C-alpha positions as a printed Julia matrix, in Angstrom:
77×3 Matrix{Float64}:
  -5.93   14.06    4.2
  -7.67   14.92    1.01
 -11.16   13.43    0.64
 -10.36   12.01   -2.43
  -8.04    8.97   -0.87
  -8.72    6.9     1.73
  -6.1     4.21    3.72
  -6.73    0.62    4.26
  -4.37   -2.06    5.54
  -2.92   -5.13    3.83
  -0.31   -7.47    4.0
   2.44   -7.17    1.0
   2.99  -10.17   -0.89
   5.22  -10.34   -3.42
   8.18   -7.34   -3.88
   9.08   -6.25   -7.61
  11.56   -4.13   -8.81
  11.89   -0.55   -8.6
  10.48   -0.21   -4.89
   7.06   -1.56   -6.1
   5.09   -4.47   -3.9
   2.3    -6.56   -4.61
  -0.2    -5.79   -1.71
  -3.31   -7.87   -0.49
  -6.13   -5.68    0.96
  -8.89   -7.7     2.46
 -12.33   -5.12    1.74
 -15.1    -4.81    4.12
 -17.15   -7.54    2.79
 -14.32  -10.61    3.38
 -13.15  -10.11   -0.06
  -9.42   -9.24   -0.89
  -8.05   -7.32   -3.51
  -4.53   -7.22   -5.07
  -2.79   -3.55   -6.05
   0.34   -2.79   -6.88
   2.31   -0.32   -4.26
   4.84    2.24   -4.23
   6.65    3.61   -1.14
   5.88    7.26   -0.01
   8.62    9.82   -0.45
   8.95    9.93    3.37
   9.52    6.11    3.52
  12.0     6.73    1.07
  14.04    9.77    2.92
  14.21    7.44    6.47
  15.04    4.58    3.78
  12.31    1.86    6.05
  12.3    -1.63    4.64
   9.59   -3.59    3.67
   9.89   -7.0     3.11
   7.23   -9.94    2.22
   4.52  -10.46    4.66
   4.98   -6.9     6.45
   1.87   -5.39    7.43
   1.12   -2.04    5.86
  -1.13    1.01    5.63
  -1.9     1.7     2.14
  -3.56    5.38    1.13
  -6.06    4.67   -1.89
  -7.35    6.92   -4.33
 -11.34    6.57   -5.18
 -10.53    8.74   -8.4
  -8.59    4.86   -9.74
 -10.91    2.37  -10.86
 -10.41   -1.26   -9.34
  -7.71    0.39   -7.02
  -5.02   -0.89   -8.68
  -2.45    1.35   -7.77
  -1.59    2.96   -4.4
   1.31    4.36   -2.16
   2.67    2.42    1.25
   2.17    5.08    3.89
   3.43    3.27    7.05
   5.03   -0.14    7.99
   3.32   -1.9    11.12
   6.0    -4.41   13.09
């Protein structure tokens, strides 16, 4: 993994159009943060769903201020 992104885990909370999500990430220090999603290309191909309240593994970029945006790397049952 590049050192310029980093994963986290949230819980999605709201699903927009397009294959975008509304994701809650809960930081280290208790508070939790809202980004907006897209699916990996991988997640795509093997066409997993994600519906609202799935737990997910999110990879973050440090290079986006306020980590608004980020990409849904796995999908945890």
């Amino acid at each position: 993994m590049p050192k310029d992104r980093f994963e986290m885990e949230g819980i999605v909370t709201e699903c927009l159009p397009n294959t975008k999500f509304k994701v809650e990430i809960e930081m280290k220090n208790g508070i939790t943060h809202t980004c907006i999603c897209t699916l990996s290309g991988k997640m795509r191909v093997n066409q997993i769903k994600i519906l609202k309240g799935d737990k997910v593994t999110v990879d973050l970029s440090i290079n986006d201020p306020g980590f608004k945006h980020g990409r849904i790397i796995w999908r945890d049952k």
